[in-house]
Each structure stands twice: as C-alpha cells, then as structure tokens.
mmCIF file of C-alpha atoms in Angstrom:
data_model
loop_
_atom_site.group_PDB
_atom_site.id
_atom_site.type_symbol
_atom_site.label_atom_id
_atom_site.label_comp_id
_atom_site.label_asym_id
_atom_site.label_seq_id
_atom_site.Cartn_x
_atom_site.Cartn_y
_atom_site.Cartn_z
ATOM 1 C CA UNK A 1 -77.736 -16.148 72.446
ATOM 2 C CA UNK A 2 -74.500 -14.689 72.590
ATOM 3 C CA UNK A 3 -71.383 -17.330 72.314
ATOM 4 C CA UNK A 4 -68.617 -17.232 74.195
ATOM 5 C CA UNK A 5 -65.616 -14.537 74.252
ATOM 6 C CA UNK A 6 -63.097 -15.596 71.989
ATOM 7 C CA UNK A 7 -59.307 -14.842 73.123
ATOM 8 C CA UNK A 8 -56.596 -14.330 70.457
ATOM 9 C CA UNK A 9 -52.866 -14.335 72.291
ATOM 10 C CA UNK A 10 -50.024 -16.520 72.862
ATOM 11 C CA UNK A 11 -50.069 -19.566 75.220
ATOM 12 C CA UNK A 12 -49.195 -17.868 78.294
ATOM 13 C CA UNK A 13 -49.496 -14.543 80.512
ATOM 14 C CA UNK A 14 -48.602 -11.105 79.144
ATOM 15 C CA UNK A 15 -51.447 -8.848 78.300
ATOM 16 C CA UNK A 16 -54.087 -10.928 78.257
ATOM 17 C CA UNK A 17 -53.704 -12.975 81.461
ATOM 18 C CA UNK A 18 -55.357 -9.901 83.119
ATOM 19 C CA UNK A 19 -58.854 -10.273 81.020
ATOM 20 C CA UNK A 20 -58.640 -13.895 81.931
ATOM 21 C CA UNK A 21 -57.923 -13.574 85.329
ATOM 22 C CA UNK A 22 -61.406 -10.577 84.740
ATOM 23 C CA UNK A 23 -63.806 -12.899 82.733
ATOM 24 C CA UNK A 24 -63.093 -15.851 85.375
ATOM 25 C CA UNK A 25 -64.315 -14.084 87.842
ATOM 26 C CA UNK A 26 -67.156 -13.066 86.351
ATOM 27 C CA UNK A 27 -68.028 -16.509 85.851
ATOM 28 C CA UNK A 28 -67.853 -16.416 82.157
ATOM 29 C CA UNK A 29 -66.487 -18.831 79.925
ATOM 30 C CA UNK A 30 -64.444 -18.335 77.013
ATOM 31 C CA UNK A 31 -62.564 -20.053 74.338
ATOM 32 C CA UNK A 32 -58.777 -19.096 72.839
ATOM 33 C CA UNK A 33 -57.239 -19.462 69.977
ATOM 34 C CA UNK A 34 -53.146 -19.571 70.882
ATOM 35 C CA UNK A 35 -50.950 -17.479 68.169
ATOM 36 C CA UNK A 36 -48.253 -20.043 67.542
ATOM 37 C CA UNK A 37 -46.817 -19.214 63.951
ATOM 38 C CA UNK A 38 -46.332 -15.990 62.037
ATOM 39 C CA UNK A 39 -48.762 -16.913 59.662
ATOM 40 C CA UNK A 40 -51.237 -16.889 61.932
ATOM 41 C CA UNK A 41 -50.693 -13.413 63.044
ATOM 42 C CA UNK A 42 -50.356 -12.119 59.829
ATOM 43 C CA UNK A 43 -53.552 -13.693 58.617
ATOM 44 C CA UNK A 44 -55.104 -11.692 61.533
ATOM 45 C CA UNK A 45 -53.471 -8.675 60.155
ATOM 46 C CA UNK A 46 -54.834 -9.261 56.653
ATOM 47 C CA UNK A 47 -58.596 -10.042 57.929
ATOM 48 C CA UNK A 48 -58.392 -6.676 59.276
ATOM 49 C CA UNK A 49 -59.146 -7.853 63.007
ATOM 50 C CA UNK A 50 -56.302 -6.104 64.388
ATOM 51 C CA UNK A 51 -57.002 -2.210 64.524
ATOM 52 C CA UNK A 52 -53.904 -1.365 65.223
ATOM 53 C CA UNK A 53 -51.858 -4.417 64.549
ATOM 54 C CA UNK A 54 -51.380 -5.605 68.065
ATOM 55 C CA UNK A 55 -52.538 -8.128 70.422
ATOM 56 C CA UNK A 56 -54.588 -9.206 72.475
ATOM 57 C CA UNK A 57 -57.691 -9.287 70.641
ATOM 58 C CA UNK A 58 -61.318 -10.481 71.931
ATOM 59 C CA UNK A 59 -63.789 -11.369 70.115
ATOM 60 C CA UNK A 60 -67.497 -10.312 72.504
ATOM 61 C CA UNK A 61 -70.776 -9.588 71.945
ATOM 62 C CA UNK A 62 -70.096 -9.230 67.784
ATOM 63 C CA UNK A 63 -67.205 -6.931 68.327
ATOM 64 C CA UNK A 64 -63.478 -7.581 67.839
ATOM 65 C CA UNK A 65 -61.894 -5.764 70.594
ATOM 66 C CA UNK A 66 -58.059 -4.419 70.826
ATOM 67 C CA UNK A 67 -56.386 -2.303 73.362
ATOM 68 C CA UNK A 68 -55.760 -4.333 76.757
ATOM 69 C CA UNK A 69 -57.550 -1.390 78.832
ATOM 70 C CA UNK A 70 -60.524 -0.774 76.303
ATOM 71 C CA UNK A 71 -61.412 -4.901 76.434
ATOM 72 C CA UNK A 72 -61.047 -5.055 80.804
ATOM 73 C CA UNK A 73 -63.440 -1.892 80.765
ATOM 74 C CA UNK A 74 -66.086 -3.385 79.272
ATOM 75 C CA UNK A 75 -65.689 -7.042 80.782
ATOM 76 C CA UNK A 76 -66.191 -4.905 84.127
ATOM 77 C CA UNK A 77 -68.970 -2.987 83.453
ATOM 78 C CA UNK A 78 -70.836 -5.724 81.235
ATOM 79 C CA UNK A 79 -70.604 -8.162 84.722
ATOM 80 C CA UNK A 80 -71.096 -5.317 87.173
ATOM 81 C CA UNK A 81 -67.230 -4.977 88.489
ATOM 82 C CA UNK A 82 -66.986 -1.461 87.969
ATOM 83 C CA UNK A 83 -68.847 0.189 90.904
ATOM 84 C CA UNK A 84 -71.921 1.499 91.531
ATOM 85 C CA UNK A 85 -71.293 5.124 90.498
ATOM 86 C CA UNK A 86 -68.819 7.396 88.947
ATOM 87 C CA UNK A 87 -66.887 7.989 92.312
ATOM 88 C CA UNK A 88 -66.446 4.566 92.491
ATOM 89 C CA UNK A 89 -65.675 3.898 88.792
ATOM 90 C CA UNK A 90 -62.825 6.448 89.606
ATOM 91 C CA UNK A 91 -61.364 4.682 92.805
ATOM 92 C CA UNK A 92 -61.700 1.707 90.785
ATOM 93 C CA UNK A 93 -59.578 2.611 87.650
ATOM 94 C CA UNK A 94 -56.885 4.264 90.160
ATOM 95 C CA UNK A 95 -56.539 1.262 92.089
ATOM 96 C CA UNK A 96 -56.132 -1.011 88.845
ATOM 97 C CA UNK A 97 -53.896 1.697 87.219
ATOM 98 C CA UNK A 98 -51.171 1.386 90.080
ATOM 99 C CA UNK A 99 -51.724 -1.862 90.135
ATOM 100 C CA UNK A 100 -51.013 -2.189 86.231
ATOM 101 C CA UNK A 101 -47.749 -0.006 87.069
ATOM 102 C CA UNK A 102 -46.793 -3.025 89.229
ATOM 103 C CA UNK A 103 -47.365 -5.719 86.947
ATOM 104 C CA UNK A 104 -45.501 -3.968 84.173
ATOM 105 C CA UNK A 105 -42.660 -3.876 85.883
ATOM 106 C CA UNK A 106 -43.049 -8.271 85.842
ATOM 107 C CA UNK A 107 -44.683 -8.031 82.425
ATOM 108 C CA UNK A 108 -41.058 -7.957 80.218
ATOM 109 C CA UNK A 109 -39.308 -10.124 83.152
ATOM 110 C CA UNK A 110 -38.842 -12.997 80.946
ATOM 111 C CA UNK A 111 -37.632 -11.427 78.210
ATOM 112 C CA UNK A 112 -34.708 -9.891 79.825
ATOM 113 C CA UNK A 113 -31.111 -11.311 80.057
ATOM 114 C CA UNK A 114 -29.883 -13.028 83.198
ATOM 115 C CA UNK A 115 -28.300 -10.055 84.552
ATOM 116 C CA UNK A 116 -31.064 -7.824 83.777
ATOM 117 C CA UNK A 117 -33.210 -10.556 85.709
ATOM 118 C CA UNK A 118 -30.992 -10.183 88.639
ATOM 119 C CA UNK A 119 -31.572 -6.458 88.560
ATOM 120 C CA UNK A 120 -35.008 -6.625 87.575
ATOM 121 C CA UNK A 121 -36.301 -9.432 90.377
ATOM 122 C CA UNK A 122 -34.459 -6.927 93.061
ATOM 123 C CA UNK A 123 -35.951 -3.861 91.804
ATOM 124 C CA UNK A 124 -39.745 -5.134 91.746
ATOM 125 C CA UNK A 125 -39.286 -5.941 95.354
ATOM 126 C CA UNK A 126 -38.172 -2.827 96.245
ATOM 127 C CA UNK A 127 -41.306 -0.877 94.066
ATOM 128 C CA UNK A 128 -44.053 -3.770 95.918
ATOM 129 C CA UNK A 129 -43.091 -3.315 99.188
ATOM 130 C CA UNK A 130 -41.889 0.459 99.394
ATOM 131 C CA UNK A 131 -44.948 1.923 97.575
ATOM 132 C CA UNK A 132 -47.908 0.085 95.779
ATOM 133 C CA UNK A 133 -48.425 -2.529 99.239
ATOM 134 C CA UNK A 134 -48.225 0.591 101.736
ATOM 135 C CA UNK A 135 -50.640 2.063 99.475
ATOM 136 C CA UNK A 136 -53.239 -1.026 99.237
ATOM 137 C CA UNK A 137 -52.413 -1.706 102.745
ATOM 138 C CA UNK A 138 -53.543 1.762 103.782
ATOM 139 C CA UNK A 139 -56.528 1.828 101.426
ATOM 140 C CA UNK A 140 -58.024 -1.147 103.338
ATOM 141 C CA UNK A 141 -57.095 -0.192 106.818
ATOM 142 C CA UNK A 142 -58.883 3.118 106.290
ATOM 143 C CA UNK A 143 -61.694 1.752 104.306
ATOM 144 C CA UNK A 144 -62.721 -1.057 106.691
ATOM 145 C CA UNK A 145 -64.611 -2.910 104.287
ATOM 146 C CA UNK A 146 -63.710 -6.274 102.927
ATOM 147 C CA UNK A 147 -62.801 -5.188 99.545
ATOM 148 C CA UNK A 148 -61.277 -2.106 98.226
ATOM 149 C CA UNK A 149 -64.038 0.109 96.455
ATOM 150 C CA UNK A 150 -67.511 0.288 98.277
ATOM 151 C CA UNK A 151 -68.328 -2.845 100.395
ATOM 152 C CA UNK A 152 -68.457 -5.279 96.472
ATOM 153 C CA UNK A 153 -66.018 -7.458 94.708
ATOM 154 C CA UNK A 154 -64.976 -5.499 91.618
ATOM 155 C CA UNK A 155 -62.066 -5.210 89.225
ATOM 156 C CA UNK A 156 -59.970 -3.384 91.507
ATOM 157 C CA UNK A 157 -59.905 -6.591 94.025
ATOM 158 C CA UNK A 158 -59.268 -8.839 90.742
ATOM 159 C CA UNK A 159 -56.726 -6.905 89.484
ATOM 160 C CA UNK A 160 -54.322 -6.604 93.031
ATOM 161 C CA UNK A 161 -55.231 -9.947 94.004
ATOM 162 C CA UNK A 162 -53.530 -10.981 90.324
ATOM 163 C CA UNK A 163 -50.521 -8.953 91.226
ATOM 164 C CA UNK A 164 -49.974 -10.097 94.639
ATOM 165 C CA UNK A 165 -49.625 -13.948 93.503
ATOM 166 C CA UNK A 166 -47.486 -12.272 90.840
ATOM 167 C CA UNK A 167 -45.168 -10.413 92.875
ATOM 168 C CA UNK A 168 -44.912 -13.883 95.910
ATOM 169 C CA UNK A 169 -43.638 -15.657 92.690
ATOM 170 C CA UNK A 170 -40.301 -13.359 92.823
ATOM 171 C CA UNK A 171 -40.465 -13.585 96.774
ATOM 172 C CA UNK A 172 -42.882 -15.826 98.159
ATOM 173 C CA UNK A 173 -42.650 -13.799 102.025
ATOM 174 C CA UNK A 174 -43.672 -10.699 100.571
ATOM 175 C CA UNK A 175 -46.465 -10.054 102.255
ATOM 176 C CA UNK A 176 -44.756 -10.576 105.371
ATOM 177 C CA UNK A 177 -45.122 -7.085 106.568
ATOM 178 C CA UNK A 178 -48.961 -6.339 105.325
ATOM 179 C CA UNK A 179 -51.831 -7.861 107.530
ATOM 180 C CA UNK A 180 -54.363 -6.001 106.077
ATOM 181 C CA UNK A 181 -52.907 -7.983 102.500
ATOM 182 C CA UNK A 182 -52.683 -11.201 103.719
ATOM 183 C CA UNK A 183 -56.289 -10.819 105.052
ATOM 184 C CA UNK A 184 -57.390 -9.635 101.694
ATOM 185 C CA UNK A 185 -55.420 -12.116 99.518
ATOM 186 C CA UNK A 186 -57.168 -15.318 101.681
ATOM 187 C CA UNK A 187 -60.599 -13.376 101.637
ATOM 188 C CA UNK A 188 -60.971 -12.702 97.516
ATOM 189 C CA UNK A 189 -59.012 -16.274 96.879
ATOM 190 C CA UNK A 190 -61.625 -18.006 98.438
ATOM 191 C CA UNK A 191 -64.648 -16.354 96.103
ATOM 192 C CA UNK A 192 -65.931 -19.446 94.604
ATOM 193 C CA UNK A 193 -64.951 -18.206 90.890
ATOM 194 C CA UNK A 194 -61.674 -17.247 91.744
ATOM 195 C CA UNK A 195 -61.176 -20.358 94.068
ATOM 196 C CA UNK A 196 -62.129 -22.234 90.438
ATOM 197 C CA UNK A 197 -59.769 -19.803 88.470
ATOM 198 C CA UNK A 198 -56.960 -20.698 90.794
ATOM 199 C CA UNK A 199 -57.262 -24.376 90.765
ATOM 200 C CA UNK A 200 -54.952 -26.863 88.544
ATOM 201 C CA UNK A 201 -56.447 -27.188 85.358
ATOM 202 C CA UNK A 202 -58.067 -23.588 84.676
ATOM 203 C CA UNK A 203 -57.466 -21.401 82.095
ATOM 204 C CA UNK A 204 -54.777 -19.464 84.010
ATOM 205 C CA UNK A 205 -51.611 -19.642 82.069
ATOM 206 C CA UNK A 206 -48.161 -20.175 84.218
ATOM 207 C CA UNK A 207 -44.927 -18.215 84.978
ATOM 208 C CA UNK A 208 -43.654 -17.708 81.314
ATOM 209 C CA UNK A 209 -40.862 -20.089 80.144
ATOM 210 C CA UNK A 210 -38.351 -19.858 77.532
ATOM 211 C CA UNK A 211 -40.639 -21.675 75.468
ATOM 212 C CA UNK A 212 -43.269 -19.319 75.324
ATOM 213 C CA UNK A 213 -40.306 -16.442 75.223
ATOM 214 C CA UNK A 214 -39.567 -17.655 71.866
ATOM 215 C CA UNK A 215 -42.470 -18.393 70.622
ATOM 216 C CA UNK A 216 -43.314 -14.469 70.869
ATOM 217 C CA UNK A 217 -40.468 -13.377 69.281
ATOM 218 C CA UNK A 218 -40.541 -15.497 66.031
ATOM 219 C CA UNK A 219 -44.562 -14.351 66.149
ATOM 220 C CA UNK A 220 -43.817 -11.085 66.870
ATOM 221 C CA UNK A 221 -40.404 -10.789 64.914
ATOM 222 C CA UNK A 222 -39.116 -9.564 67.733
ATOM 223 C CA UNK A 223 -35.171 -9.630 67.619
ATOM 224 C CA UNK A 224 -34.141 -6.740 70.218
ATOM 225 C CA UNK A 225 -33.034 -6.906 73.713
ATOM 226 C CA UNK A 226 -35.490 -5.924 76.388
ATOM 227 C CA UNK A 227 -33.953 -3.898 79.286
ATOM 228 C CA UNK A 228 -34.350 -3.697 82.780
ATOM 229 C CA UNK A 229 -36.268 -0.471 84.688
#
C-alpha cells in the first residue's frame, strides 16, 4: 500500500497551497515537511530531488514530482477531478488557467513594499470583478448545473472556490455583485471534504505574514524587490 503524499514547501501558501487545497478534497491525506533553513533546501538540491531546482516538490505514488501544474494534473486525474472526457478535461484546464491568472496576481502580494501593496490590493479588485467573476458568473448562469464542468465536482470548482476566499481576504464584499458566485461559493464549501479543509485546525496554511516572508527569502536567497502588476 501506497503511503501518503509527501509535501516539500515552506510553512504557508504560495505554490503549493493549491495541491493542498486539491488533495483535501480528494479526501487524501498527506504529510509535509516545512523548508525552514537553507540547508535544507540545498540538501534537496544535492539528493537530486529537485529537477529543476525549484519548489514545490511531492513525493506520490514512488515519484518525486516538480512543476506546480504537472503535480495538480495528476492529483486530478488520479481522484477523478478532471472530467469525464477530453472536452471536459479542456473546459476544465481553461477554467483553472484563468483562475491561476487570478491568484498570481495575490501570489507575490506579500512580498511587495507597502506602496506596491496599496497599488497591488486596488488593482486585484479591479482584474476580479471586471473580468475573471463576469466570466465564472456567466459560465454558471449559462451552464445551469451546480458546478462548472459537466454536472461533477472537479478541479475547476476547487480551484475558483480557492480564489474566491482569496480574493474576499483583500475585500471581503466582493462578491456583492455575483449571485450565481455566492450560490456557488456556499454550495462547494459545504462538500463534506472541503467543509473539513476549511475548518480551524486543517492543513490549510493562512494569509502569509512577514514571518513566513522572510523565511523564503533567507531559503530562497532571495534579496530583490518584487514589483507590483
């Protein structure tokens, strides 16, 4: 029997929160091992379990995975949350795509100065509301089905659910203007895994702090300014 996915990262969000937020609600439990010191990452270097020198890295099924998209591919078709067919498998990786356009506009927010912040809070506003929740909003209204590909939970309803609590953290009335949202935020929060996944004392990792800012950079080495879009 297979043991658990193994999840090499930093204590907190970035690229990995995404495969958590993925294997939790496929039910699947997994262990992590938090990069904290240089050494650490360097060791990972020298063991060779970094392809191409970057994190995150998962450790499934006897394979030591790299590349964010590669590693939330095969977590979604290994638990059945990638469609049924092709067409859908399509829908369903360009939903999550402008979704992931979305969240990478959040992704670098804490490593940006306070005026870039400033900037940076106004102008992810502006993107969510002005073109990726018209989109979603649409999508649903014309689909008619409780979730966004087909009439089953997949990645696609993970993955927007992820950044809609994302984006409420920068302005919590966001979804003021989108019924069809607010219908589909309460619907896929209340699926018993990601009910669990959402609860006080899960493996979801909070809004970054300075703390966790620093400790990627002295990982990392990472000693230049981030700026704003």
């Amino acid at each position: 029997m297979a043991g658990k996915p193994k999840l090499y990262y930093f204590n907190g969000r970035g690229k990995m929160e995404s495969i958590r937020w993925l294997l939790a609600a496929a039910g699947v439990e997994f262990e992590e091992e938090f990069l904290e010191t240089r050494e650490q990452y360097e060791k990972l270097l020298q063991d060779g379990s970094l392809l191409f020198q970057q994190v995150p890295m998962v450790e499934i099924d006897g394979m030591k995975m790299v590349q964010t998209r590669a590693i939330l591919n095969y977590i979604a078709a290994k638990y059945n949350l990638y469609g049924k067919d092709l067409k859908e498998r399509a829908l369903i990786d360009m939903y999550v795509g402008g979704t992931d356009d979305l969240m990478g506009f959040i992704l670098m927010f804490p490593f940006l100065s306070a005026e870039d912040k400033e900037k940076q809070h106004a102008f992810i506003v502006q993107k969510a509301t002005s073109r990726y929740f018209p989109a979603y909003e649409k999508v649903l209204k014309d689909h008619g089905h409780d979730f966004l590909v087909g009439n089953n939970f997949s990645w696609a309803d993970v993955h927007l659910l992820e950044a809609i609590l994302m984006v409420e953290e920068k302005k919590s009335d966001v979804l003021s203007g989108f019924p069809q949202l607010q219908a589909f935020k309460a619907r896929i929060s209340s699926i018993p895994t990601i009910k669990k996944f959402l609860e006080p004392g899960s493996q979801r990792k909070p809004v970054p702090d300075d703390k966790y800012v620093e400790t990627v950079r002295r990982v990392l080495c990472m000693y230049y300014d981030v700026k704003a879009n």
